[in-house]
PDB file of C-alpha atoms and ligand atoms in Angstrom:
ATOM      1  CA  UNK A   1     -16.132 -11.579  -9.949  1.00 62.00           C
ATOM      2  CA  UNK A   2     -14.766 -11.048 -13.644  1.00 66.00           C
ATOM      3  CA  UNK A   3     -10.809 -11.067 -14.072  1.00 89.00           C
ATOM      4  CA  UNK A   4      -8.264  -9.348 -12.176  1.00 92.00           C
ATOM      5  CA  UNK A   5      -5.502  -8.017 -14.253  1.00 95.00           C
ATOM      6  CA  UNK A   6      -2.501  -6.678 -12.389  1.00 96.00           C
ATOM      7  CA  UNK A   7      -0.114  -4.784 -14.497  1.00 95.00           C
ATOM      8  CA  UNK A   8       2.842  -2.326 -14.076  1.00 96.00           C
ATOM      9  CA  UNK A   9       1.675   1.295 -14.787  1.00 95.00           C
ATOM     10  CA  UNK A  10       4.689   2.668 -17.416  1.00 91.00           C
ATOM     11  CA  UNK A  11       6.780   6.151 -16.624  1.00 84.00           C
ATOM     12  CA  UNK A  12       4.227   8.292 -18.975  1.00 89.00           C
ATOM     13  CA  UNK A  13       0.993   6.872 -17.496  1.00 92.00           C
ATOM     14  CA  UNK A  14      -0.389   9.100 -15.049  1.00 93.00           C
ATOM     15  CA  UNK A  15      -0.559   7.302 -11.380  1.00 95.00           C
ATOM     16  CA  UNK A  16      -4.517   6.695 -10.174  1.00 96.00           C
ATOM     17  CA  UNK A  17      -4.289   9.555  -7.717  1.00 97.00           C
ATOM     18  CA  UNK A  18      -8.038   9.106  -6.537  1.00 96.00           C
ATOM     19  CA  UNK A  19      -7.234   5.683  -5.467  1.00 97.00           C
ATOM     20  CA  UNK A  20      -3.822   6.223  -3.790  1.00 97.00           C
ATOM     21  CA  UNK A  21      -5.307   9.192  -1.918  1.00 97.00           C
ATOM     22  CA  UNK A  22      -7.853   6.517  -0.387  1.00 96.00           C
ATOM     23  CA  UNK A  23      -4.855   4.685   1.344  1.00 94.00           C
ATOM     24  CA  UNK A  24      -2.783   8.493   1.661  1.00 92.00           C
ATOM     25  CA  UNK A  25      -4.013  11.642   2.744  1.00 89.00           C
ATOM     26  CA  UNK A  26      -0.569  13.324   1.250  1.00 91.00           C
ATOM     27  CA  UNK A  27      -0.286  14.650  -2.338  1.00 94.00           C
ATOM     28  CA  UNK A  28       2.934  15.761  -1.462  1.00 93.00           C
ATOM     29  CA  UNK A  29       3.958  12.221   0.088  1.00 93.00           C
ATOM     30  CA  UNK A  30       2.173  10.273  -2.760  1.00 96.00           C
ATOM     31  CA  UNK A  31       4.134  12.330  -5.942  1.00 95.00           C
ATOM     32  CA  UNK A  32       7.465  11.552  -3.971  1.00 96.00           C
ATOM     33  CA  UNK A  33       7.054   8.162  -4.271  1.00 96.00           C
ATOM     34  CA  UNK A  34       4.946   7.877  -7.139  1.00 96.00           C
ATOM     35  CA  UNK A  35       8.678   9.347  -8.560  1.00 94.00           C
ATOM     36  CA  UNK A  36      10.583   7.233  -6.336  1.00 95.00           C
ATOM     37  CA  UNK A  37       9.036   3.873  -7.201  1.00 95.00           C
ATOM     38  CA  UNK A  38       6.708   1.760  -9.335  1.00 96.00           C
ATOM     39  CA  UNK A  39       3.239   1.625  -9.767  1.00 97.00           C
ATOM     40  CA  UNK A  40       1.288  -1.894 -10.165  1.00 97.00           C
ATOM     41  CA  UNK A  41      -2.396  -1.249 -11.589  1.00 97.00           C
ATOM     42  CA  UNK A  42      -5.462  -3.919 -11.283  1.00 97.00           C
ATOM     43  CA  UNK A  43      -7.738  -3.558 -13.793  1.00 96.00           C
ATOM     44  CA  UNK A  44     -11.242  -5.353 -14.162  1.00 95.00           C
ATOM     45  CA  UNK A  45     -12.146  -5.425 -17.483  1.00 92.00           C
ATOM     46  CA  UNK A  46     -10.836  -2.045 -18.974  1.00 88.00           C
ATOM     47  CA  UNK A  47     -11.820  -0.006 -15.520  1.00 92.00           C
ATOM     48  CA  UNK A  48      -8.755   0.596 -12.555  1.00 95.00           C
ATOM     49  CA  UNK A  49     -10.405  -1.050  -9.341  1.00 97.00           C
ATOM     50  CA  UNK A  50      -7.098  -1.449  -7.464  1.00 97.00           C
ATOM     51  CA  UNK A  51      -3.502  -0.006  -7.252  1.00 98.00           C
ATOM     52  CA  UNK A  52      -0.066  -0.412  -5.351  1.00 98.00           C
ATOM     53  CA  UNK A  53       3.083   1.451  -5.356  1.00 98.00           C
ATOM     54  CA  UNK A  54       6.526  -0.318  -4.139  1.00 97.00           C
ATOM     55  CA  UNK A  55       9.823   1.512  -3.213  1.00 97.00           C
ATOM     56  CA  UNK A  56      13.163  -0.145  -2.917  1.00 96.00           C
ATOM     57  CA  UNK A  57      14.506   1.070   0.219  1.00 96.00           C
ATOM     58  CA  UNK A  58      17.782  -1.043   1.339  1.00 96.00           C
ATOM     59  CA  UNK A  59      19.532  -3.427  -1.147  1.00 95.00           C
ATOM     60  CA  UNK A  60      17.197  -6.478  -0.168  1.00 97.00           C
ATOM     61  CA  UNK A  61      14.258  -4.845   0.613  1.00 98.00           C
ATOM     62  CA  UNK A  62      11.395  -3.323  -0.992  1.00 98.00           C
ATOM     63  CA  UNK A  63       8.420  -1.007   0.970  1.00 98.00           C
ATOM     64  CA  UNK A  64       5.095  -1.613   0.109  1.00 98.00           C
ATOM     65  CA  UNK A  65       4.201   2.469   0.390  1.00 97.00           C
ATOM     66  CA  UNK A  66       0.440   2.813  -0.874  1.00 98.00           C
ATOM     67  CA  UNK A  67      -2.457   0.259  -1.450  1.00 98.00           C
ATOM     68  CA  UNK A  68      -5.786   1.129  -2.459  1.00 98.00           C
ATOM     69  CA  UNK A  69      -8.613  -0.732  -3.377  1.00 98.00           C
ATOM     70  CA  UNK A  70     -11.800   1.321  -5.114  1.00 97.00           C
ATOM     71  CA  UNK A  71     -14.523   1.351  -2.520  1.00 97.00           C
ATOM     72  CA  UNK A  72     -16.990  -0.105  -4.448  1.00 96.00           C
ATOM     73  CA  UNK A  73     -14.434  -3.108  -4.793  1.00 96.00           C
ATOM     74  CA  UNK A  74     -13.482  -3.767  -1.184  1.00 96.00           C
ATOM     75  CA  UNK A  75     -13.709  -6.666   0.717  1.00 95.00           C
ATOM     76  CA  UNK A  76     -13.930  -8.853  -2.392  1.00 95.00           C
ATOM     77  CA  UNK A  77     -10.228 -10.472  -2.514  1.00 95.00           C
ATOM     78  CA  UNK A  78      -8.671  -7.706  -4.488  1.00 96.00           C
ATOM     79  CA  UNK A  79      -6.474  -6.154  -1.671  1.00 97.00           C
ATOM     80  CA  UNK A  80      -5.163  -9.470  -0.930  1.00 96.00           C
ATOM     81  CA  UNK A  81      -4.529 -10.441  -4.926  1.00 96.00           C
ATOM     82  CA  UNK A  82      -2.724  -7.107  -5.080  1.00 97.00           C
ATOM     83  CA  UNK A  83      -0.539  -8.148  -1.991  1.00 97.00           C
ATOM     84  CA  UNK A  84       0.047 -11.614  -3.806  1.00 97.00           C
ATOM     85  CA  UNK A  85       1.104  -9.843  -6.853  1.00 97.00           C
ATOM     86  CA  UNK A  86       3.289  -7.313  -4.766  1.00 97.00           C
ATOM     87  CA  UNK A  87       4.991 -10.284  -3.128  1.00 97.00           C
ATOM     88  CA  UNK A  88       5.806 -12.109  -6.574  1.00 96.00           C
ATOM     89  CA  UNK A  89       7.201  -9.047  -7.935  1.00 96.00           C
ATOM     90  CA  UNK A  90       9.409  -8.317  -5.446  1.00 96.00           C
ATOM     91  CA  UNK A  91      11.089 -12.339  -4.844  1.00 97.00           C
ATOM     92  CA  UNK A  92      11.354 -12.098  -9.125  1.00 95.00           C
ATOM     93  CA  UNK A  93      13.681  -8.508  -8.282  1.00 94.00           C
ATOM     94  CA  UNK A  94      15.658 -10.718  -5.447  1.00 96.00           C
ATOM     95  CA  UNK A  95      14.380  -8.811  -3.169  1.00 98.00           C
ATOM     96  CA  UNK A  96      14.253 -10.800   0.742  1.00 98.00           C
ATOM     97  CA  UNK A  97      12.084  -8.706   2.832  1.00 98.00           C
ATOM     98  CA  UNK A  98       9.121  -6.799   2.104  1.00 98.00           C
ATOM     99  CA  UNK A  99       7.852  -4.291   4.486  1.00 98.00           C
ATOM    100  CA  UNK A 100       4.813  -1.989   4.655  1.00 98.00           C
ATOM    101  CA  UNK A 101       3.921   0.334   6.886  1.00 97.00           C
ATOM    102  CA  UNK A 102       0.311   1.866   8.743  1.00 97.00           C
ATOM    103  CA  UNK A 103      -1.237   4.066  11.176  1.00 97.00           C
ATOM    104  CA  UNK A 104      -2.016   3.174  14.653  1.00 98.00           C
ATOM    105  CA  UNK A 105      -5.546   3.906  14.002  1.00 97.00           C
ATOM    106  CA  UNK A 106      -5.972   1.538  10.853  1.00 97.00           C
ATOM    107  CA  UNK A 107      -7.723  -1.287  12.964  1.00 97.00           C
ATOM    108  CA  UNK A 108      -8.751  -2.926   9.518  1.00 95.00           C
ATOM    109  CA  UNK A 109      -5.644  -2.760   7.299  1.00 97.00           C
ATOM    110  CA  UNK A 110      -3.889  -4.166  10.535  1.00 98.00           C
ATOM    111  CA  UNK A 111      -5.779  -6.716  10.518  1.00 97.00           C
ATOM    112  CA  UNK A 112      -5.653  -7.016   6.353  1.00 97.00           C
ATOM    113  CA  UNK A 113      -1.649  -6.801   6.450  1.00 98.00           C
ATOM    114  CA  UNK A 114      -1.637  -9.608   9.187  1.00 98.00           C
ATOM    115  CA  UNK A 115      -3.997 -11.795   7.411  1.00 97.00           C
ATOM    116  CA  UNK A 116      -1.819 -11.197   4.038  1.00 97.00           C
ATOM    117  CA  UNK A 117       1.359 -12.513   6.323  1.00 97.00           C
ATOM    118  CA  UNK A 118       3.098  -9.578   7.463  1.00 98.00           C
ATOM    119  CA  UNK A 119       4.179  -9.180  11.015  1.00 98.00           C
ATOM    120  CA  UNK A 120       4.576  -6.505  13.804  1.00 98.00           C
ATOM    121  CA  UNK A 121       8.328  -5.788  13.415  1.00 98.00           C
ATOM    122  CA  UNK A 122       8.297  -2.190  15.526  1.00 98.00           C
ATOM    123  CA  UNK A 123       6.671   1.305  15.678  1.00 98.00           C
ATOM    124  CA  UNK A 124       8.082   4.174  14.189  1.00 98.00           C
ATOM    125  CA  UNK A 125       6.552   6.861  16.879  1.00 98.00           C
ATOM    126  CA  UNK A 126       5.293   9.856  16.192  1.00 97.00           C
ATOM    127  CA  UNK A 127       5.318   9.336  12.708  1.00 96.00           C
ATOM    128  CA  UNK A 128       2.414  10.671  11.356  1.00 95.00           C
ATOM    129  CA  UNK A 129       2.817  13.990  13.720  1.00 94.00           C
ATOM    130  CA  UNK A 130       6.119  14.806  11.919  1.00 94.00           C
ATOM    131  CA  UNK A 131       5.194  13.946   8.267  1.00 92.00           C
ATOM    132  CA  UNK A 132       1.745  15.215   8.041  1.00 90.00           C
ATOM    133  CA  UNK A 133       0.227  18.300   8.089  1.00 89.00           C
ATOM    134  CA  UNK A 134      -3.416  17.421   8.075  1.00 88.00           C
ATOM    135  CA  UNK A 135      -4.773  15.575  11.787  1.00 93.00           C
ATOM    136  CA  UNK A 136      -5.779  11.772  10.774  1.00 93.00           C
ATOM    137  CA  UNK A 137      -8.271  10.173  12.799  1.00 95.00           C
ATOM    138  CA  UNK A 138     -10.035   7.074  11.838  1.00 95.00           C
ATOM    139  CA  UNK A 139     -11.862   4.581  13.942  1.00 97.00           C
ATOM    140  CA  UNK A 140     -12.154   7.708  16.704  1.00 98.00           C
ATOM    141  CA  UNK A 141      -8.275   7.182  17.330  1.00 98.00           C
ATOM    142  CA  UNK A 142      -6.024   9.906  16.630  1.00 97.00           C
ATOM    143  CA  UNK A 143      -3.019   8.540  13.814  1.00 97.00           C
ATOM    144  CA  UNK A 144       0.545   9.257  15.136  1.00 97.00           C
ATOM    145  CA  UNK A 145       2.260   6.416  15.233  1.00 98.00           C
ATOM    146  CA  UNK A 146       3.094   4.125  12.448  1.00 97.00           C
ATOM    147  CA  UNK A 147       3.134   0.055  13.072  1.00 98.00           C
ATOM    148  CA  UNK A 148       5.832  -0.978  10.763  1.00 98.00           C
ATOM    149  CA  UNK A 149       5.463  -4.632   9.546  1.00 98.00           C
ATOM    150  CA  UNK A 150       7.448  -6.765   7.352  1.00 98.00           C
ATOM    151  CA  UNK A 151       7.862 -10.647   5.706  1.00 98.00           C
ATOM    152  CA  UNK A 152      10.650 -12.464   4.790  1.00 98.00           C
ATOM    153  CA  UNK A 153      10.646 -13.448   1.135  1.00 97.00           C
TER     154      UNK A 153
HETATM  155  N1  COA B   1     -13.433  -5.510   7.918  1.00 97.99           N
HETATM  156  C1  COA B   1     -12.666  -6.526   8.348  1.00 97.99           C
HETATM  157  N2  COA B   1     -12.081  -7.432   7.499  1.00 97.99           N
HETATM  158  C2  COA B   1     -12.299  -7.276   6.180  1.00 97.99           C
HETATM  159  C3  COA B   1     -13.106  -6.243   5.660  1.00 97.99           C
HETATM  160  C4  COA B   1     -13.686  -5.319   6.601  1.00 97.99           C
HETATM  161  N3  COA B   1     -14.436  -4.281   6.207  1.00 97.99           N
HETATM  162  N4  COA B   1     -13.140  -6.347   4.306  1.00 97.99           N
HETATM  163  C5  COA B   1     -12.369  -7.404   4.006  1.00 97.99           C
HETATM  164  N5  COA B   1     -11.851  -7.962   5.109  1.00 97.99           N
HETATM  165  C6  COA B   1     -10.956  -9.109   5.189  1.00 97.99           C
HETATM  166  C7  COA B   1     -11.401 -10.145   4.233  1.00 97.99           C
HETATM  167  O1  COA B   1     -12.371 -10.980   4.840  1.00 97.99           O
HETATM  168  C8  COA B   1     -10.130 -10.886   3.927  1.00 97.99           C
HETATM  169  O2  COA B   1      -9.861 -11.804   4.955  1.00 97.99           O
HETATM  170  P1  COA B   1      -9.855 -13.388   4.678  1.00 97.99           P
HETATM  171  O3  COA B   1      -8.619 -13.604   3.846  1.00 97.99           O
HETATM  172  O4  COA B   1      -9.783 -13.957   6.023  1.00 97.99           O
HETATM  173  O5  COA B   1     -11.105 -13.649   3.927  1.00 97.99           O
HETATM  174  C9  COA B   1      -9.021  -9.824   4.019  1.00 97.99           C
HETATM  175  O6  COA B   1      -9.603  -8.755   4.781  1.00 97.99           O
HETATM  176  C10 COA B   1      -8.601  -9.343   2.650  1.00 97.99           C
HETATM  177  O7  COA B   1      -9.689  -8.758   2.022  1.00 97.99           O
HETATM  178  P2  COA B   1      -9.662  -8.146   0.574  1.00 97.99           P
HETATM  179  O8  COA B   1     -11.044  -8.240   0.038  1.00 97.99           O
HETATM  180  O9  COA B   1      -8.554  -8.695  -0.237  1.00 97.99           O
HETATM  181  O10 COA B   1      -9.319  -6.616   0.907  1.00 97.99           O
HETATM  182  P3  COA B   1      -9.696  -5.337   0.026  1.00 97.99           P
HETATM  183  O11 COA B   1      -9.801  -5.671  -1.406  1.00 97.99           O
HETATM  184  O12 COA B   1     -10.817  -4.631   0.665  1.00 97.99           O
HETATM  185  O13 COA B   1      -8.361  -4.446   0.195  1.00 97.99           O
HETATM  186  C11 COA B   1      -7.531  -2.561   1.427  1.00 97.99           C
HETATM  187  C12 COA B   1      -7.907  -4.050   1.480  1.00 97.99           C
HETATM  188  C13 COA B   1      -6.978  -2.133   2.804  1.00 97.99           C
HETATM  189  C14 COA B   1      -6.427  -2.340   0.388  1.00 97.99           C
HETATM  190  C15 COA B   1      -8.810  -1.756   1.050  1.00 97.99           C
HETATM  191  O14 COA B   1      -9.794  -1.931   2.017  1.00 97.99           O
HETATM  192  C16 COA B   1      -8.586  -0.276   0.830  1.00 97.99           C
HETATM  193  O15 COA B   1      -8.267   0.150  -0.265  1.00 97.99           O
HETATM  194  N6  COA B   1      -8.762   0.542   1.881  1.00 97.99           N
HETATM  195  C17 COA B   1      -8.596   1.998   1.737  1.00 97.99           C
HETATM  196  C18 COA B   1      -7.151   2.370   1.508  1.00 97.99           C
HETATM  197  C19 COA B   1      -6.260   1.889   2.631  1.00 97.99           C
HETATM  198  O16 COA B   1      -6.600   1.999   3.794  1.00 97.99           O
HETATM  199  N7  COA B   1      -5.076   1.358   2.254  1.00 97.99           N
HETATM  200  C20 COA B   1      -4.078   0.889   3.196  1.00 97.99           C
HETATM  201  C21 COA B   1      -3.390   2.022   3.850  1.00 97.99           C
HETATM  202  S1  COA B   1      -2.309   1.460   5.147  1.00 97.99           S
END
């Protein structure tokens, strides 16, 4: 695999909508934090293969609120350099906990998230029924909860 690059996308760069919608059904959702927080881009050569936006939420802790990987790049370490990079960013801002949050039908990026260190912290029910309009189902499991999860820093 050639180089990663992981940079931060500036303020009059347009966000990689086609890859955040991968991880985010939402338009609506994905422009308010796009707005919110700050994009981190992964570039292979001079094409976007990867992408991650972070949101401070408290004082000490940021949210990890979209990751997306380009399909025809999955599976091949990228996801987990973006967490890596995610992780570094946020202990160089002082941050001490990082959380992230996903459906109760994302089998896979449960798995990824626990892999990359996060753990179960709690479930934030009914979730997806109050913040989306569209009906999520993946895996044949209807979304509606989210699994929060989190790491200390
Ligand atoms: N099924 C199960 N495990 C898999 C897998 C698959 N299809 N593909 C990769 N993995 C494992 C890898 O083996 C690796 O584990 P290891 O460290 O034990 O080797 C781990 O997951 C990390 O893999 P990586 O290659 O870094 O993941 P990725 O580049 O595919 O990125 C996602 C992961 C979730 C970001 C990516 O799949 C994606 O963009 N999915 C669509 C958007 C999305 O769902 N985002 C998250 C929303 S909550």
């Amino acid at each position: 695999m050639d180089d990663v690059v992981v940079r931060k996308l500036s303020s009059d760069e347009e966000a990689p909508y086609e890859l955040l919608l991968l991880a985010d059904p939402s338009m609506d959702i994905i422009n308010d934090y796009v707005y919110k927080g700050e994009c981190y881009v992964a570039y292979i050569n001079k094409n976007i293969v990867g992408a991650y936006v972070i949101v401070k939420t408290r004082l000490l802790t940021l949210e990890l609120v979209n990751i997306a990987v380009n399909e025809a790049y999955q599976g091949k370490g990228i996801g987990k350099r973006l967490i890596f990079n995610a992780i570094d960013m946020a202990r160089r801002q002082g941050a001490k906990v990082l959380e992230v949050g996903t459906g109760n039908s994302s089998i896979y990026q449960l798995a990824f998230y626990q892999k990359c260190g996060f753990r179960i912290v709690g479930i934030d029910r009914n979730f997806f029924k109050k913040h989306y309009k569209e009906i999520i189902i993946e895996n044949g499991i209807k979304c509606i909860d989210m699994i929060r999860l989190s790491m200390d820093l």
